[in-house]
mmCIF file of C-alpha atoms in Angstrom:
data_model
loop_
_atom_site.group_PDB
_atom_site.id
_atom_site.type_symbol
_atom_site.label_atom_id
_atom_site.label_comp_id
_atom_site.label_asym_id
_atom_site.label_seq_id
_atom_site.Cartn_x
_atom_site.Cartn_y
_atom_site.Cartn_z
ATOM 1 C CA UNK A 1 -10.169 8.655 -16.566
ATOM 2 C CA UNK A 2 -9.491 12.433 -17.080
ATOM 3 C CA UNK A 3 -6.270 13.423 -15.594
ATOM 4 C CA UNK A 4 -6.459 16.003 -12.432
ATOM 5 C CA UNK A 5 -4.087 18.590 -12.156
ATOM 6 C CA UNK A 6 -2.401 19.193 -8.372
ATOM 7 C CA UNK A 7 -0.369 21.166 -5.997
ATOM 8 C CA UNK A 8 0.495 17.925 -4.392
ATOM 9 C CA UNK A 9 4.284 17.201 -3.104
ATOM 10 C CA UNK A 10 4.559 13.584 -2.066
ATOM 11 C CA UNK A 11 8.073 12.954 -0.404
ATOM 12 C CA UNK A 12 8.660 9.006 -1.015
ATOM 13 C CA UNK A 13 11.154 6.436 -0.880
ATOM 14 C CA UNK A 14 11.494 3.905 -4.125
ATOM 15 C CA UNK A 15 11.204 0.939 -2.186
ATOM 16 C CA UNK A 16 9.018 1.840 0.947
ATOM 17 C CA UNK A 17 5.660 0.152 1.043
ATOM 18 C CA UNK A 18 3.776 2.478 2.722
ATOM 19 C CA UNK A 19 5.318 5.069 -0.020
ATOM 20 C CA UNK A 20 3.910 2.484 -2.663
ATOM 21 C CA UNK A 21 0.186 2.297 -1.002
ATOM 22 C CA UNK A 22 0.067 5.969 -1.157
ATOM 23 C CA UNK A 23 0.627 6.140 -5.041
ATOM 24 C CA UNK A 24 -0.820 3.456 -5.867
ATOM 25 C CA UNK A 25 -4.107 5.190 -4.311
ATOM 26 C CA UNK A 26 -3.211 8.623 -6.296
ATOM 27 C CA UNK A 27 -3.029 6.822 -9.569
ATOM 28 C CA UNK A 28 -6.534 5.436 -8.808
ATOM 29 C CA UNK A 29 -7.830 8.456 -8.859
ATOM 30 C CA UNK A 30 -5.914 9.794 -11.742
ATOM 31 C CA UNK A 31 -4.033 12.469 -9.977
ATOM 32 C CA UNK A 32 -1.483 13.782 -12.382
ATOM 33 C CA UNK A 33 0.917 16.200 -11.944
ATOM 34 C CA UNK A 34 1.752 15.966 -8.402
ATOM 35 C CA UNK A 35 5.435 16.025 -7.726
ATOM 36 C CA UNK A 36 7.354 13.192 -5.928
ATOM 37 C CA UNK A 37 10.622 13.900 -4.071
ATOM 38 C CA UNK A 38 12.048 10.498 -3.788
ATOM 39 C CA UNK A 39 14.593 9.824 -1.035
ATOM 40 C CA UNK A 40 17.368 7.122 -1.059
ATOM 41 C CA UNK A 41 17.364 4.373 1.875
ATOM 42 C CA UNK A 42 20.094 6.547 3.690
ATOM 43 C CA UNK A 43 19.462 10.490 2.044
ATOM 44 C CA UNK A 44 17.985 12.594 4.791
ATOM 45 C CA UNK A 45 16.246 15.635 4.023
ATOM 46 C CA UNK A 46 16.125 19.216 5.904
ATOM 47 C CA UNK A 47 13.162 20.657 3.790
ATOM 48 C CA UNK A 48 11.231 17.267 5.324
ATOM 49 C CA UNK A 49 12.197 17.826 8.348
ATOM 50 C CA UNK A 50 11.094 21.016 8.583
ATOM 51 C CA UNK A 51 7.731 19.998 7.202
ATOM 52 C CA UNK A 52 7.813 16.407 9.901
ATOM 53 C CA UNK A 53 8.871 16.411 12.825
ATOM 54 C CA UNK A 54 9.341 12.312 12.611
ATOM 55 C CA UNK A 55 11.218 12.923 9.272
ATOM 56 C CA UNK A 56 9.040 10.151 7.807
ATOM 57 C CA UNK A 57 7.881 8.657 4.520
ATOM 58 C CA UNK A 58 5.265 9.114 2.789
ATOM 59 C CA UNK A 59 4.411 12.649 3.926
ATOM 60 C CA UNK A 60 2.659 14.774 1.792
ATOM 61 C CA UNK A 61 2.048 18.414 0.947
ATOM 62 C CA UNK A 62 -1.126 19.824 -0.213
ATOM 63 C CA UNK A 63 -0.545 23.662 0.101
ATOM 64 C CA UNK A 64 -0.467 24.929 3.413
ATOM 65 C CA UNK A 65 -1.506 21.211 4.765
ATOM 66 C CA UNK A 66 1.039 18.679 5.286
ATOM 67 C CA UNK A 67 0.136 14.810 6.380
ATOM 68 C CA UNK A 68 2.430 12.200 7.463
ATOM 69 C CA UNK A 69 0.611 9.414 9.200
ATOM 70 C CA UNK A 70 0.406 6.657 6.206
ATOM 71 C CA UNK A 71 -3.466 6.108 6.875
ATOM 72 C CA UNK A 72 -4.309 9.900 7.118
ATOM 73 C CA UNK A 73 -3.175 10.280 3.876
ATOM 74 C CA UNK A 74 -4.722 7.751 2.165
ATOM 75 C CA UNK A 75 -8.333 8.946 3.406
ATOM 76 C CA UNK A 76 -7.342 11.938 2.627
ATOM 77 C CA UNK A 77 -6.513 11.687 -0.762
ATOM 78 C CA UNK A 78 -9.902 9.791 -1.103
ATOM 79 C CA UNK A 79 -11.695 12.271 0.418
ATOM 80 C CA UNK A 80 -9.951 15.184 -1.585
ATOM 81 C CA UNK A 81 -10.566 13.511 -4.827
ATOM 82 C CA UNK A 82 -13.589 11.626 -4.052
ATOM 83 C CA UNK A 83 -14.287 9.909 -7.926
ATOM 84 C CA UNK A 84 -13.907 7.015 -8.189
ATOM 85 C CA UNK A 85 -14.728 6.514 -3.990
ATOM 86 C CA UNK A 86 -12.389 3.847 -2.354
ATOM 87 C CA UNK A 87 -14.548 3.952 0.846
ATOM 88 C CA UNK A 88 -17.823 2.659 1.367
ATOM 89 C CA UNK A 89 -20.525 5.109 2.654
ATOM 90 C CA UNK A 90 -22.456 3.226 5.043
ATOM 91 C CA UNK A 91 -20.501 3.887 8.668
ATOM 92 C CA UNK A 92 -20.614 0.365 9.756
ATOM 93 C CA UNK A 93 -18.982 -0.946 6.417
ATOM 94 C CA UNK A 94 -16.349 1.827 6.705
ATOM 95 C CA UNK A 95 -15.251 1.147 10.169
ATOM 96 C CA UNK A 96 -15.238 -2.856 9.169
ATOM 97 C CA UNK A 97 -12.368 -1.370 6.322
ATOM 98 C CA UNK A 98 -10.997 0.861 8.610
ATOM 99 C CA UNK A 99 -10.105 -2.382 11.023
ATOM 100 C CA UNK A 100 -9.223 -4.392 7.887
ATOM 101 C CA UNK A 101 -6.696 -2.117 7.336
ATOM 102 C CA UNK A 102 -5.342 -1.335 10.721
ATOM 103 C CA UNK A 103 -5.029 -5.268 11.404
ATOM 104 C CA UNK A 104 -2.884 -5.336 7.807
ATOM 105 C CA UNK A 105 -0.475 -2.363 8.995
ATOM 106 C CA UNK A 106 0.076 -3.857 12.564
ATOM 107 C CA UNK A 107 0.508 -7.590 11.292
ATOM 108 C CA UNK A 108 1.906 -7.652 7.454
ATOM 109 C CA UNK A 109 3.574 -3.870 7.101
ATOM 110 C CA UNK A 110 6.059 -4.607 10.180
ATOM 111 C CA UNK A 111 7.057 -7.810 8.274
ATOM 112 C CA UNK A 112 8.200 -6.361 5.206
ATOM 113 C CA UNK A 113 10.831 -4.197 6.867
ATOM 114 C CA UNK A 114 11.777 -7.606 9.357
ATOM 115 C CA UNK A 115 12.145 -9.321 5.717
ATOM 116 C CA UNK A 116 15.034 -6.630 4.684
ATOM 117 C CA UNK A 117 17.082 -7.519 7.853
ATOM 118 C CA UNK A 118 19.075 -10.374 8.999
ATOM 119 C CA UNK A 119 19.081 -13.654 7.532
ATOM 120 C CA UNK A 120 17.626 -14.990 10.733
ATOM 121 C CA UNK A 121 15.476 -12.041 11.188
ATOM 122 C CA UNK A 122 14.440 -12.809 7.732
ATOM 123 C CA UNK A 123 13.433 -16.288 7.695
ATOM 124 C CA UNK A 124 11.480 -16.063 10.986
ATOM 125 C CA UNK A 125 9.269 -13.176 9.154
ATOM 126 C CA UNK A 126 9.132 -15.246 6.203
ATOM 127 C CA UNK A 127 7.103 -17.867 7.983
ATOM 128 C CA UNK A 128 4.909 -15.108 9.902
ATOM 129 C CA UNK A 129 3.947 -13.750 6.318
ATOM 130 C CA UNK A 130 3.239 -16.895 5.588
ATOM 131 C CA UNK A 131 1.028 -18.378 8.025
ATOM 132 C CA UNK A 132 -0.615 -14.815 8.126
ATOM 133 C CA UNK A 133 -1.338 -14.787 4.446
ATOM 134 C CA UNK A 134 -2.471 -18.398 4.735
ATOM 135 C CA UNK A 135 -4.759 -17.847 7.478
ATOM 136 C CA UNK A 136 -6.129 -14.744 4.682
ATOM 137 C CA UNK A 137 -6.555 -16.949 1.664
ATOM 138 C CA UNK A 138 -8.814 -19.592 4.159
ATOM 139 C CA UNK A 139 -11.298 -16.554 5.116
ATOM 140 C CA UNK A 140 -11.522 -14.950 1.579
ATOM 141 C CA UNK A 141 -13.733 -14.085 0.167
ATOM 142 C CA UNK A 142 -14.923 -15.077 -3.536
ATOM 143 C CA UNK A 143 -15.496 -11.483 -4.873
ATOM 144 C CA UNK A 144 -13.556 -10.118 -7.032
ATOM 145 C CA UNK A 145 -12.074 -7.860 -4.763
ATOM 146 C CA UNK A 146 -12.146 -8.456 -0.740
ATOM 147 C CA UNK A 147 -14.768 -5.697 -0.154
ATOM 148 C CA UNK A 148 -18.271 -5.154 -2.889
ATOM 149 C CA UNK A 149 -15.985 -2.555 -4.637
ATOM 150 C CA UNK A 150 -12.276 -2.219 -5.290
ATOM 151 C CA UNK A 151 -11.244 0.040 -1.961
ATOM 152 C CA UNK A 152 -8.568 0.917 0.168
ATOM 153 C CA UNK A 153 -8.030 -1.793 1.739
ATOM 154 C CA UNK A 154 -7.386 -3.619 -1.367
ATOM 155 C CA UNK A 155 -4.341 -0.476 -1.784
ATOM 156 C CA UNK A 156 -3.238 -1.426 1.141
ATOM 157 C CA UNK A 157 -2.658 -5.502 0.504
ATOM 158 C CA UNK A 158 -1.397 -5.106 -2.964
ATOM 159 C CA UNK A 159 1.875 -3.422 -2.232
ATOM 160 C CA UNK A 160 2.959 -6.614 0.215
ATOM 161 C CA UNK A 161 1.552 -9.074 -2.497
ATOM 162 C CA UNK A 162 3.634 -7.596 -5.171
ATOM 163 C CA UNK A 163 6.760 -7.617 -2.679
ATOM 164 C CA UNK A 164 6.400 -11.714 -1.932
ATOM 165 C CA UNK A 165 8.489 -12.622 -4.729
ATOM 166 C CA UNK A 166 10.974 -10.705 -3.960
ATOM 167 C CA UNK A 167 11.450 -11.772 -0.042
ATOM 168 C CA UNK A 168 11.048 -15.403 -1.080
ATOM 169 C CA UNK A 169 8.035 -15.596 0.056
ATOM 170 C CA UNK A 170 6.287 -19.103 -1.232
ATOM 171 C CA UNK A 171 2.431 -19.556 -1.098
ATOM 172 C CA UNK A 172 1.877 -22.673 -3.139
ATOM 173 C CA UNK A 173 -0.847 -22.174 -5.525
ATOM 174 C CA UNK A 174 -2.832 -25.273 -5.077
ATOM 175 C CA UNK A 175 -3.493 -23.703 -1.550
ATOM 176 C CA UNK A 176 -3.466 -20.636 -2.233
ATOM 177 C CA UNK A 177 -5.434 -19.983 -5.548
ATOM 178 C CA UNK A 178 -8.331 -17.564 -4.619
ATOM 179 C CA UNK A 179 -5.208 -15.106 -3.362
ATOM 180 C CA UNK A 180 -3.407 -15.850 -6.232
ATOM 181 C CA UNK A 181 -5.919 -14.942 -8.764
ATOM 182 C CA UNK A 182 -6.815 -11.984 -6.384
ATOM 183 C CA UNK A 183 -2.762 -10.617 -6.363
ATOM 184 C CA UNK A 184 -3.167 -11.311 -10.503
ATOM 185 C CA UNK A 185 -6.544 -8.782 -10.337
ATOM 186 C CA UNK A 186 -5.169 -6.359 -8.559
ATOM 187 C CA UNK A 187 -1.495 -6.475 -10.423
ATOM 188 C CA UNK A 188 -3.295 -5.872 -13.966
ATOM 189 C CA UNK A 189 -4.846 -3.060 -13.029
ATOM 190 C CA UNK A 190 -3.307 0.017 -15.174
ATOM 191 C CA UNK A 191 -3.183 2.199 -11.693
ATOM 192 C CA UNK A 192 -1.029 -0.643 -10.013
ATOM 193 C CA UNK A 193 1.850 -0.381 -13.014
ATOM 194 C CA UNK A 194 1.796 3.565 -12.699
ATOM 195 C CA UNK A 195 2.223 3.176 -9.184
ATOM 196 C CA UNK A 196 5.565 1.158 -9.151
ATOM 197 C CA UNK A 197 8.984 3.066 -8.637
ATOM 198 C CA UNK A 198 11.717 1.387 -10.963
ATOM 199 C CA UNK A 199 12.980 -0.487 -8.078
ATOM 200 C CA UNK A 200 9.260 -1.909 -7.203
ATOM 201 C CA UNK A 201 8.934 -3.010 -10.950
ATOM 202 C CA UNK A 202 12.199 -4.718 -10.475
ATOM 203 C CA UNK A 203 10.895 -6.553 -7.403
ATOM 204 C CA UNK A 204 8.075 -7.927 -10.107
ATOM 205 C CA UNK A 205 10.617 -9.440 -11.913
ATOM 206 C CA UNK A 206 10.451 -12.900 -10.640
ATOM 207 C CA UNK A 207 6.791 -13.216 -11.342
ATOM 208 C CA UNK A 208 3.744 -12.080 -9.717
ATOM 209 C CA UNK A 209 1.918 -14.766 -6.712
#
């Protein structure tokens, strides 16, 4: 795919998975150029501020327009570059992604930041991923990708698939092989590798599910 120039200004965090999701979905569409400010854990920053009044990650820039809600942006960007689409047209499938995804922010995003606190805090999400992920892998489907096409909902999983590893997270594979091969699909694709900060490749390290 051609490269796409852009006036795009995505402020990020290295190991923030919503930050991830959002360039993982700008390197599907072969947006080049764009520039990301990328914030340490604990760096705060007065020109985002200015720009958000929540002061949160991922926000992003497009000239005079500046987004911060995670999902906004990701239609956004799908609807600003609309080749290759990561939506369906039909308004009934679209609404059945649109809850796909809202059930994965509300149940698997709030895990990976309980997975970064406390031991206890920690192992208690651990087994919530778990048994959330498990009850995923008994409903999936056998397409290659969960929806007809490769879509945003499918940005939106890969980012906490890629991070299992790293949380000790443990899905054996004998139970879990249609998610497995699924987390291999999605990992080989030359957008996801783009997409990865060098603390998120690090986070690979250990092997993907």
């Amino acid at each position: 795919m051609a490269s796409r120039s852009s006036t795009i200004t995505l402020y990020s965090r290295a190991d923030c998975v919503h930050s991830h999701r959002v360039r993982l979905i700008m390197a599907e569409k072969g947006v080049a150029g764009y520039e990301v400010v990328a914030l340490r854990d604990d760096e705060e920053s007065e020109d985002l501020l200015q720009l958000n009044p929540y002061n949160t990650v991922p926000t992003l820039v497009d000239r005079e327009l500046v987004v911060y809600d995670p999902r906004i942006i990701i239609e956004y960007v799908d609807e600003r570059y609309p080749h290759p689409p990561l939506m369906p047209v039909d308004p009934v499938l679209r609404a059945q992604y649109r809850l796909a995804i809202y059930r994965m922010e509300m149940d698997l995003y709030p895990l990976c930041d309980e997975l970064e606190s406390t031991p206890a805090v920690a192992r208690k999400a651990r087994g919530r991923m778990t048994e959330l992920l498990t009850t995923l892998a008994a409903e999936f489907s056998p397409r290659t990708y969960i929806g007809e096409e490769f879509s945003l909902v499918d940005c939106t999983l890969a980012p906490v698939l890629w991070r299992l590893n790293h949380y000790g997270v443990e899905l054996p594979k004998h139970q879990h092989e249609r998610l497995h091969s699924y987390a291999r699909r999605l990992f080989a694709r030359p957008a996801f590798e783009r997409s990865l900060s060098p603390i998120e490749a690090q986070m690979g390290t250990a092997g993907a599910p």
